[in-house]
Each structure stands twice: as structure tokens, then as C-alpha cells.
mmCIF file of C-alpha atoms in Angstrom:
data_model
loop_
_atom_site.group_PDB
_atom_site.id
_atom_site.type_symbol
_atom_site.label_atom_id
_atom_site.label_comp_id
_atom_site.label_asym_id
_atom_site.label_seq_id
_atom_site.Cartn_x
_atom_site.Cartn_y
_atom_site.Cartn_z
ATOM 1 C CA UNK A 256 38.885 -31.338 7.463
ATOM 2 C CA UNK A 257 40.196 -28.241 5.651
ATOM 3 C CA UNK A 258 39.606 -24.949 5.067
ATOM 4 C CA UNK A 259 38.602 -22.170 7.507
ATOM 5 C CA UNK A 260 37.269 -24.575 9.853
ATOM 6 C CA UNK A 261 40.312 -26.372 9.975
ATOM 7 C CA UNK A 262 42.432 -23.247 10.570
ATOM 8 C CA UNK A 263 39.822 -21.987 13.115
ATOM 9 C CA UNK A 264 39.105 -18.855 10.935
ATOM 10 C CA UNK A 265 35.480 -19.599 9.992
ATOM 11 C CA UNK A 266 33.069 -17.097 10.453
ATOM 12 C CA UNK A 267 29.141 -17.910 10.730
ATOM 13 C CA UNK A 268 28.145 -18.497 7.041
ATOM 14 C CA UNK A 269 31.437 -20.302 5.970
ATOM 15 C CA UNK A 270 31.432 -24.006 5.082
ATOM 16 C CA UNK A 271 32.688 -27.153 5.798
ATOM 17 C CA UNK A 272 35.154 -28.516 3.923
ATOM 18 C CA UNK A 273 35.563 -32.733 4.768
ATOM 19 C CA UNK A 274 38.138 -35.033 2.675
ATOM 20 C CA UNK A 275 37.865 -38.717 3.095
ATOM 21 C CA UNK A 276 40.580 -40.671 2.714
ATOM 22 C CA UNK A 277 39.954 -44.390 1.492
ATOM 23 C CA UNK A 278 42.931 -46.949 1.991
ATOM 24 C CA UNK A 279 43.770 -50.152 -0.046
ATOM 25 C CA UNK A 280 40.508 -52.053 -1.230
ATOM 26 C CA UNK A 281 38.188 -49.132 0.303
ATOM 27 C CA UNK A 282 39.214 -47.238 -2.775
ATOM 28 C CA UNK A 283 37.520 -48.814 -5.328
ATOM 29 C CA UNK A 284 35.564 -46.356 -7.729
ATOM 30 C CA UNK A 285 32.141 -48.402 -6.646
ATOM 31 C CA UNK A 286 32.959 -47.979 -2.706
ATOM 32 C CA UNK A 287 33.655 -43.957 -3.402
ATOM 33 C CA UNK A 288 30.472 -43.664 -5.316
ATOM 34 C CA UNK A 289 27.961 -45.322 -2.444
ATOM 35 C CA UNK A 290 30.157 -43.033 0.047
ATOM 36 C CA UNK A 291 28.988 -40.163 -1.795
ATOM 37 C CA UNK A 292 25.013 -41.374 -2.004
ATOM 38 C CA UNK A 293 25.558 -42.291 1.386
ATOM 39 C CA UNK A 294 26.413 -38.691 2.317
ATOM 40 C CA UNK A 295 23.609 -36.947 0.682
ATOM 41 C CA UNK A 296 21.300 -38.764 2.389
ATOM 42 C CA UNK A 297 22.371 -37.877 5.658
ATOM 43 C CA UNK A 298 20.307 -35.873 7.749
ATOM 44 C CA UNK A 299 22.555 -32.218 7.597
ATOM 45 C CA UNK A 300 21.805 -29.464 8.802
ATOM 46 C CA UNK A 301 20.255 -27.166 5.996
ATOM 47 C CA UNK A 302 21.547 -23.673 7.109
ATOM 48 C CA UNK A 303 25.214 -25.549 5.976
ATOM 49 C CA UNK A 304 27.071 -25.988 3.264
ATOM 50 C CA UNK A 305 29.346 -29.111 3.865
ATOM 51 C CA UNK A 306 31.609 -30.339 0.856
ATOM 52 C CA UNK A 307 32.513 -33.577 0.625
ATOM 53 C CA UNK A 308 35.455 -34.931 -1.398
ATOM 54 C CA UNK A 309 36.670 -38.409 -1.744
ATOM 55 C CA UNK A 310 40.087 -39.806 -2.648
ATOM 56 C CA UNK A 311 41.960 -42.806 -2.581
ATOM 57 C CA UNK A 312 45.282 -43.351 -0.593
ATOM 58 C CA UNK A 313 47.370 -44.522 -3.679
ATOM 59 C CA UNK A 314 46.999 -41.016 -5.479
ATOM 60 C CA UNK A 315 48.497 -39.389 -2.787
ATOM 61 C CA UNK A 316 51.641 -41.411 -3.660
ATOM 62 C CA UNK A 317 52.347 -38.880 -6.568
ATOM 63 C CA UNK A 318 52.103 -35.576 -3.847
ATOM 64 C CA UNK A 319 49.842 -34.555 -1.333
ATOM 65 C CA UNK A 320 47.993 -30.870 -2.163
ATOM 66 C CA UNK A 321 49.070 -28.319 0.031
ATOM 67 C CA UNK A 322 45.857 -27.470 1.890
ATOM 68 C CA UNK A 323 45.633 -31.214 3.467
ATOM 69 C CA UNK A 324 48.866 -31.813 3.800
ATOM 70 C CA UNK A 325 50.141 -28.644 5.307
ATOM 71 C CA UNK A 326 46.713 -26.864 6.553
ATOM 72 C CA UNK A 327 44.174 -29.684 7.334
ATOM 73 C CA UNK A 328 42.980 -31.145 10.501
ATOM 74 C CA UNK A 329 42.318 -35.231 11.214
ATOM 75 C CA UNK A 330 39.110 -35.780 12.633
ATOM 76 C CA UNK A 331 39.202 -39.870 12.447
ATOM 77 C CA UNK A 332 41.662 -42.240 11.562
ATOM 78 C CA UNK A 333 45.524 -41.542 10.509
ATOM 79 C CA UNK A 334 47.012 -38.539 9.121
ATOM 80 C CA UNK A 335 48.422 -40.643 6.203
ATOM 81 C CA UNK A 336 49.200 -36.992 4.679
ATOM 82 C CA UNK A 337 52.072 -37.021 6.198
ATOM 83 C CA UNK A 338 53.494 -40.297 4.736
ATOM 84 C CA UNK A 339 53.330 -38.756 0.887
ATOM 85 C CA UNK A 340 55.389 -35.986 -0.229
ATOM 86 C CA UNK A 341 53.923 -32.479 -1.324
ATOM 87 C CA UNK A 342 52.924 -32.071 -4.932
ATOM 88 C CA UNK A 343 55.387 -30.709 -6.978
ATOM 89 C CA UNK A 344 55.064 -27.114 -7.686
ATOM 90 C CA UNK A 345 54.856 -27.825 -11.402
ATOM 91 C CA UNK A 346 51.684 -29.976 -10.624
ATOM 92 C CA UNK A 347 50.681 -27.170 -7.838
ATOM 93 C CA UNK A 348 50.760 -24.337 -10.531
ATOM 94 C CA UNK A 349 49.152 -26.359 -13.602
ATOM 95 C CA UNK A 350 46.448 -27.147 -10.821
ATOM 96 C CA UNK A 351 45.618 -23.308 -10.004
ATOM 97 C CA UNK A 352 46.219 -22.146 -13.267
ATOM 98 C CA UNK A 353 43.777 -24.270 -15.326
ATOM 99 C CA UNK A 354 41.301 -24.306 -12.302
ATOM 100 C CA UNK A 355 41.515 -20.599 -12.125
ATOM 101 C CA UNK A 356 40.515 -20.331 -15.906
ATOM 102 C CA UNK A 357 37.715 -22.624 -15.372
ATOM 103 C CA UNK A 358 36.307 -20.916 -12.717
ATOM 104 C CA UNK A 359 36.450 -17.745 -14.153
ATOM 105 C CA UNK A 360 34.376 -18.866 -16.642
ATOM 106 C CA UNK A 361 32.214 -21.266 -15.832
ATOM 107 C CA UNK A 362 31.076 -19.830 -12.651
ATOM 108 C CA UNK A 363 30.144 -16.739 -13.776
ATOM 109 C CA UNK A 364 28.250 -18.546 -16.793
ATOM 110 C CA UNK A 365 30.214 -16.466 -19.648
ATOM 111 C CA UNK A 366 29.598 -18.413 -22.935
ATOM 112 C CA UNK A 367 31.887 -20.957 -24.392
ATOM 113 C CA UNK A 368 34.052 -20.981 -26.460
ATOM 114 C CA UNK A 369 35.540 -18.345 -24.890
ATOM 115 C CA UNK A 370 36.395 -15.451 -26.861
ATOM 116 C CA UNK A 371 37.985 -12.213 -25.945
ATOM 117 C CA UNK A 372 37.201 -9.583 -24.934
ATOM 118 C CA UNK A 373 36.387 -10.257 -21.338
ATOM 119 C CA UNK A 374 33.267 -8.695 -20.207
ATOM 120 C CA UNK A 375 31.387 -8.169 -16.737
ATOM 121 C CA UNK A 376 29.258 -11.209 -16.374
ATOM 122 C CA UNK A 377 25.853 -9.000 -15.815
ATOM 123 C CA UNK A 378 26.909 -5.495 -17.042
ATOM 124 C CA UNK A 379 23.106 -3.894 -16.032
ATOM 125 C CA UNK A 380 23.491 -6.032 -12.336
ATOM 126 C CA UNK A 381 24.169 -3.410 -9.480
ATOM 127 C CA UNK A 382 27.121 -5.740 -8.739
ATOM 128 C CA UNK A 383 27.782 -6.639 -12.483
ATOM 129 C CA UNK A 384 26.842 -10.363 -11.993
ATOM 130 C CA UNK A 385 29.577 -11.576 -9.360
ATOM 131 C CA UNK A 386 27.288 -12.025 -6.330
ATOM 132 C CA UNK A 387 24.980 -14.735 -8.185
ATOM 133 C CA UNK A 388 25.619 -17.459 -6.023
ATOM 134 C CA UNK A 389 23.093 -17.941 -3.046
ATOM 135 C CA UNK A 390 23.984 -18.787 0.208
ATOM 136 C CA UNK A 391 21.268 -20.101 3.218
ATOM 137 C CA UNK A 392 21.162 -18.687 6.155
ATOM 138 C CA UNK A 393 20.258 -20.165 9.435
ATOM 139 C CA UNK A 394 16.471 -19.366 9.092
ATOM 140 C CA UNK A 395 16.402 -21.660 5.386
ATOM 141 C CA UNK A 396 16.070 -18.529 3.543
ATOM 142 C CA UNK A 397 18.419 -17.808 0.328
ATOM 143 C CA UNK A 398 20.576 -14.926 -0.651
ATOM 144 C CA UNK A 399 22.986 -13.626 -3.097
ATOM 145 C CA UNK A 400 26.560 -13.608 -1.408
ATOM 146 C CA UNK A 401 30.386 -13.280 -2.332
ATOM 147 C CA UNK A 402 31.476 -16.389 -2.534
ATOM 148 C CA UNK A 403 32.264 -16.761 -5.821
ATOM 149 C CA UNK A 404 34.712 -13.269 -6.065
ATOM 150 C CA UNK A 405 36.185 -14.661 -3.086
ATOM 151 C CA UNK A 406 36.943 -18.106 -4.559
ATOM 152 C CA UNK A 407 37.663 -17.066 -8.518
ATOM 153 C CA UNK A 408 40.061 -13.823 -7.099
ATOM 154 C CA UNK A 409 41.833 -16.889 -4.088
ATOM 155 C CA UNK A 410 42.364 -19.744 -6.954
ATOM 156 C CA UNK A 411 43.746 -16.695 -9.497
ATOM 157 C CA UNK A 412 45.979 -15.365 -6.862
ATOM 158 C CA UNK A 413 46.866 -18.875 -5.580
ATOM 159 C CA UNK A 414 48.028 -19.801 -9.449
ATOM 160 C CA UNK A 415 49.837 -16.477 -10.288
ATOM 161 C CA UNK A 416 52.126 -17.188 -6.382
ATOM 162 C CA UNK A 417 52.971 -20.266 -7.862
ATOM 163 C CA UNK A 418 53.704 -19.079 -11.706
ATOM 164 C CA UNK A 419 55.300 -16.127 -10.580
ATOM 165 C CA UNK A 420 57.044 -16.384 -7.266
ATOM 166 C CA UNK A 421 56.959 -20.360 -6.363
ATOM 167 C CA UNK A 422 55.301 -20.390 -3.689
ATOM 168 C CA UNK A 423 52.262 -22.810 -2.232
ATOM 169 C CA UNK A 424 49.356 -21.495 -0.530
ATOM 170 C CA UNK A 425 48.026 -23.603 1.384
ATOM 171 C CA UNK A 426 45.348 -21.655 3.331
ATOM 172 C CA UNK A 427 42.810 -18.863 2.543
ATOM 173 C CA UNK A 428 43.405 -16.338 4.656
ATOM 174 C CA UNK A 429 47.391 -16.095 3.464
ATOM 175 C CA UNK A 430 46.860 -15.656 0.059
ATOM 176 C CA UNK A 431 46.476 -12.218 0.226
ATOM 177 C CA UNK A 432 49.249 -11.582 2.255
ATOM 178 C CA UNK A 433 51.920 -13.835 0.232
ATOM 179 C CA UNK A 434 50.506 -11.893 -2.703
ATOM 180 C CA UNK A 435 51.544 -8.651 -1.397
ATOM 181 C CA UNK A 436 54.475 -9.972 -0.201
ATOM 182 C CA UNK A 437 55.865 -12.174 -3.525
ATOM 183 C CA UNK A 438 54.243 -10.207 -6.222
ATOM 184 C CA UNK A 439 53.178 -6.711 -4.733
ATOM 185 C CA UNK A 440 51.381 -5.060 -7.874
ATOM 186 C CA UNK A 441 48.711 -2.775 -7.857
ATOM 187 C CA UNK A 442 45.777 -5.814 -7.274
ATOM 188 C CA UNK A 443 47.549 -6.643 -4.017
ATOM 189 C CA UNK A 444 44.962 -3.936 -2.571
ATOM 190 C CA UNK A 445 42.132 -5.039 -4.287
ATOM 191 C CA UNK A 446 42.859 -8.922 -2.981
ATOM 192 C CA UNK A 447 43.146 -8.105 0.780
ATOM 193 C CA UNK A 448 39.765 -5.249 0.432
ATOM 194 C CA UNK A 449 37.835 -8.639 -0.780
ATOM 195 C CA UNK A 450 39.570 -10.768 2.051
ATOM 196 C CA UNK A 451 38.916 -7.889 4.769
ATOM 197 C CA UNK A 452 35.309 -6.806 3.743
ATOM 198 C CA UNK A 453 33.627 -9.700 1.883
ATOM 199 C CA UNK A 454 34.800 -12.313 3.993
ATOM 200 C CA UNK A 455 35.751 -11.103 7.559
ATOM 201 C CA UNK A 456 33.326 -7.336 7.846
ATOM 202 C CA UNK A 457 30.426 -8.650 5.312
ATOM 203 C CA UNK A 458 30.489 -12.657 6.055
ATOM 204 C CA UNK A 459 29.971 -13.206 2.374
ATOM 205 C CA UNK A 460 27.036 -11.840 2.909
ATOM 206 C CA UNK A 461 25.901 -8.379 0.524
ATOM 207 C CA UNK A 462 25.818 -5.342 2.963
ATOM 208 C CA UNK A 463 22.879 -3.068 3.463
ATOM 209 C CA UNK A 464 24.329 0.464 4.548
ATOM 210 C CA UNK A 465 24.294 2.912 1.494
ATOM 211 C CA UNK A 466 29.142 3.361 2.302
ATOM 212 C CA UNK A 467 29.556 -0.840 2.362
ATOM 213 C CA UNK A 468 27.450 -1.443 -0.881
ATOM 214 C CA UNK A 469 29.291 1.542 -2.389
ATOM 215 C CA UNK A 470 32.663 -0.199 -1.533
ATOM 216 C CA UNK A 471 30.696 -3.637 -2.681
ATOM 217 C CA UNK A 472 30.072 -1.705 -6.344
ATOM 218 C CA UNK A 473 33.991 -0.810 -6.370
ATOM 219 C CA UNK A 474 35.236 -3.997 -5.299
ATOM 220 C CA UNK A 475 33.218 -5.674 -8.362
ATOM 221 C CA UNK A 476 34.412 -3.295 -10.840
ATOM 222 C CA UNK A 477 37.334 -3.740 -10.232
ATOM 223 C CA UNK A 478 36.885 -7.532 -10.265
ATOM 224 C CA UNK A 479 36.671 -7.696 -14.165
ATOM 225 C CA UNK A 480 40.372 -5.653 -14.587
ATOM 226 C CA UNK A 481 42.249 -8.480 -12.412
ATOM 227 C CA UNK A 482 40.537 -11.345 -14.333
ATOM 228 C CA UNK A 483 41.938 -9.687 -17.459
ATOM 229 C CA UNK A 484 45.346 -9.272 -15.785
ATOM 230 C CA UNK A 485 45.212 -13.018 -14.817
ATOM 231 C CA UNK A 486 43.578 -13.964 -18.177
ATOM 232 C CA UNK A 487 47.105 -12.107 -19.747
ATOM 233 C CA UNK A 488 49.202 -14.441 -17.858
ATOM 234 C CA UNK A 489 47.120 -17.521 -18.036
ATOM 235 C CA UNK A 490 47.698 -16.692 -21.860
ATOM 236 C CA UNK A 491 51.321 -17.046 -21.920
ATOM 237 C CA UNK A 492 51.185 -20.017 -19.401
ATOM 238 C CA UNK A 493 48.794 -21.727 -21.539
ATOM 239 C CA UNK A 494 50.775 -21.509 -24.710
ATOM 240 C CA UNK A 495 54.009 -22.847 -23.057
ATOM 241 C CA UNK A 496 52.039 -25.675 -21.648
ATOM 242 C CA UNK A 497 50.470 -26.535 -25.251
ATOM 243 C CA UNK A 498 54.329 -26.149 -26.888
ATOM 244 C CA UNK A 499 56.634 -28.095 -23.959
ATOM 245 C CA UNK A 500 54.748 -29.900 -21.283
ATOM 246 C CA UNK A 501 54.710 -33.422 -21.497
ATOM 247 C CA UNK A 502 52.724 -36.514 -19.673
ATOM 248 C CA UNK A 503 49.863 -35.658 -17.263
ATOM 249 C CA UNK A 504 50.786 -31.896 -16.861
ATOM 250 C CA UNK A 505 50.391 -31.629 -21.236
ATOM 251 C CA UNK A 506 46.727 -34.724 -20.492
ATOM 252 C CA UNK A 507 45.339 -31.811 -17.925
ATOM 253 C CA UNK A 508 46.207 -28.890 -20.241
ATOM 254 C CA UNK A 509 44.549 -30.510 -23.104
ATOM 255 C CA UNK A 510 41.366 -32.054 -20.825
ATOM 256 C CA UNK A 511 40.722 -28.103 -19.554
ATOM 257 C CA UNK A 512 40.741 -26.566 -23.259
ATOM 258 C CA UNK A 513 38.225 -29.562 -24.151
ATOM 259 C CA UNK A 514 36.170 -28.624 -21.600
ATOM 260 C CA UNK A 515 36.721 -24.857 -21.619
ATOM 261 C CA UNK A 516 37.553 -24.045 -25.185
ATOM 262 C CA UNK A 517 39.758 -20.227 -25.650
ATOM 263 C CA UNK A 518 38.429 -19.266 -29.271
ATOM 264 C CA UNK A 519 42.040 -17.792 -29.931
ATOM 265 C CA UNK A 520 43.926 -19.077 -33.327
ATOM 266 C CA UNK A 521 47.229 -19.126 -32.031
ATOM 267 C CA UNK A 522 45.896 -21.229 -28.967
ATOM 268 C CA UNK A 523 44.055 -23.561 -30.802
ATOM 269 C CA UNK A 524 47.063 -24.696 -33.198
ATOM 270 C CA UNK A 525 48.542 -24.988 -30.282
ATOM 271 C CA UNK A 526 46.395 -27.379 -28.858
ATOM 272 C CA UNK A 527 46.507 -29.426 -32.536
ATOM 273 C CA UNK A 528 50.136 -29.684 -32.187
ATOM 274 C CA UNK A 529 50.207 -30.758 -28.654
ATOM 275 C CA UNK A 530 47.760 -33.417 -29.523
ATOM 276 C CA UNK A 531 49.786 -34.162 -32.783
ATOM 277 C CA UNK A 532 52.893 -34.541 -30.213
ATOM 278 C CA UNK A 533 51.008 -36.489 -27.733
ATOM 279 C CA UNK A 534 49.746 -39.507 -30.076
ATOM 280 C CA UNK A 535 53.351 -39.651 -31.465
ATOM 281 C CA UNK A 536 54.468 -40.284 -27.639
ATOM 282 C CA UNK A 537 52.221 -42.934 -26.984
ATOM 283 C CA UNK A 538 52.837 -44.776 -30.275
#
């Protein structure tokens, strides 16, 4: 288990997050995919959001991710985390980085190819289209929540600690406060404000009193300004990627702007040459 249950930090609407761990010929792609039918048909409770991923023991030969290997909690088996060795911050930040992109735009359904500039993803929503995502509550009924600014401002902040400063995070609730303490710029304030309110005061839940939906409104305006300051450096990071990364680090890089195209010339010759340099490698 990891995440917030794992830490003991959950609050009443969080979820669970489960990793199974398959070992030798339990791996096998067609064992992993019955796991997964097997687990949605189990019987769970509705009023929950579990998320279930599976891996296999081998990959975790070429570094464990810092939230199981340094944050996680065995429920069964062995901790075979602790035989493999942490992934390598260059594999840590090219992780965050590219996932942080992805989110940004995919979650918030901005249309592809991307193009700048970046806008609000509902300019007429009273939130400006960041509390989309529903979330159950324990009576089966649905609601908007924050989730998603909680999750696309976490995996931003997570991949800007390790571009910028070199540092892992390996749990939620000390992103914000490595942030602050690595990188200290003027969106330090507006990372712990989501941590404080949206997660711990609000439960990811929107408020109803006229003061927290005011802070709410502020929180997601200024939402759109830090994606654009993380856009900035994803920019630069993406470019160096395209021009000297090599093997899976320069696979991933070219996989995420195949899936997420950035409509930018400069970006896009990029991505020809890299693809140029990659089929010369192979051959």
C-alpha cells in the first residue's frame, strides 16, 4: 500500500492506493491482466476509490520508485522493495516531468496538439474548470472535488524538486514543504494553501461558506499562472531531452510527445532529430 493510507495521513474521502507485486512466472502479461479483471469484479465498497497497480518483480531490478520503496507499507508477502535500488534521479525527474505535462493536459481535457497560450480549462466555470472530477461520497452520491489541482500542482512540484534541486519526494504531504524548502519562489504559498485547505480543511471536497469558496476562486486562479511557470521549465527540459538523452530516458521523451503532441516548431524538429538520432543508434 501507498499513499496517504500508507503514511496514516488519509482523511475520509482519500483513496486507496494498492501495488501488487508479481514474482518470477506470476509476472506474465496474461497473469497481470486476469489480476486486474479479477479485481474489478470484487465486491468494493462503492463510497471508495481503490487503485490498483500491477508490476512485475524483474522491473524493479532497474530502481524501485520512491513512494514504494521509501513511503509504502507491506500488507502480504515480502517487502522485496528493499532488495532493488532506488531509481535514479535522472529516471525520477524524466518520470515527473513528462507525467506532469500529461496531466496537465489531459486531465483538464485542453485540446491536442497543444498549442500555447495556456488557458483556464473552463474560463466561464466559477472555479475555471479545475474541480471537474467527481468524487462519491459515503451515501453513493457524486460531486465535483479537488483532486485533480491537488494531483496536477503534487506531480508539477514533485518534477520541478527533482529538475531543480535533486531531490525525491516520496510522499504527498512533503512536497510542499521540500518545495519551500529547495526552491522557495513565490508558488511555494500557493502549493501549501492547496495542501492545507483542499486537502486537510476542505477534504477535497468544494466548500459551502461564502470566505472558503472565495479562497477556493483564488486558489484556482492562481492555478493557471503555476502551470505556465511549470510549462516554462518543462520547455527547456523538454528540448534538452529531445537534443542529448539517449536509450529509454530519449524512448519515454519521444512516447509522451506522441501521445501529447506541443504544437511548437522548435520542439517538433526537435523531436525529428531525436528520432533521426535514435534509428541511427539502433542500426
Amino acid at each position: 500500500m501507498e499513499g496517504s493510507y500508507a503514511d496514516e495521513t488519509a482523511v475520509q474521502t482519500s483513496d486507496v492506493d494498492i501495488v501488487v507485486i508479481f514474482k518470477d512466472q506470476y509476472a506474465s502479461p496474461s497473469v497481470c491482466e486476469q489480476a486486474e479483471l479479477l479485481w474489478q469484479r470484487l465486491s468494493l465498497p462503492a463510497n471508495i476509490d481503490f487503485d490498483l497497480t500491477i508490476i512485475a518483480e524483474e522491473s524493479l531490478r532497474a530502481g524501485v520508485l520512491p513512494y514504494l520503496k521509501l513511503a509504502s507499507r507491506l500488507i502480504y508477502g515480502e517487502d522485496v522493495c528493499q532488495r532493488y535500488p532506488l531509481l535514479s534521479l535522472a529516471e525520477w525527474t524524466s518520470d515527473r516531468m513528462h507525467a506532469a505535462y500529461w496531466l496537465c493536459l489531459n486531465v483538464y481535457q485542453r485540446p491536442l496538439p497543444f498549442q500555447l497560450p495556456l488557458d483556464f480549462p473552463d474560463p466561464t466555470d466559477a472555479f475555471f474548470g479545475y474541480t471537474r472530477r467527481a468524487i462519491t461520497l459515503s451515501d453513493g452520491t457524486e460531486v465535483p472535488c479537488t483532486r485533480n489541482i491537488i494531483r496536477t500542482t503534487g506531480w508539477a512540484a514533485t518534477g520541478l524538486l527533482a529538475l531543480q534541486a535533486g531531490q525525491y519526494v516520496a510522499r504527498k504531504r512533503d512536497c510542499h514543504r521540500l518545495y519551500r524548502q529547495y526552491i522557495g519562489d513565490e508558488w511555494s504559498a500557493l502549493l501549501e494553501e492547496i495542501y492545507v485547505y483542499c486537502r486537510g480543511e476542505w477534504q477535497y471536497l468544494l466548500p459551502d461558506d461564502p470566505g472558503a469558496r472565495a479562497r477556493l476562486h483564488s486558489i484556482c486562479e492562481r492555478m493557471l499562472q503555476f502551470e505556465r511557470h511549470f510549462l516554462i521549465q518543462y520547455r527547456v527540459y523538454l528540448l534538452a531531452q529531445l537534443q542529448q538523452a539517449e536509450g529509454k530516458l530519449l524512448e519515454h521523451t519521444l512516447w509522451v510527445q506522441e501521445q501529447v503532441p506541443w504544437n511548437d516548431v522548435e520542439i517538433q524538429d526537435a523531436v525529428q532529430t531525436a528520432r533521426q538520432r535514435q534509428q541511427t543508434s539502433c542500426h
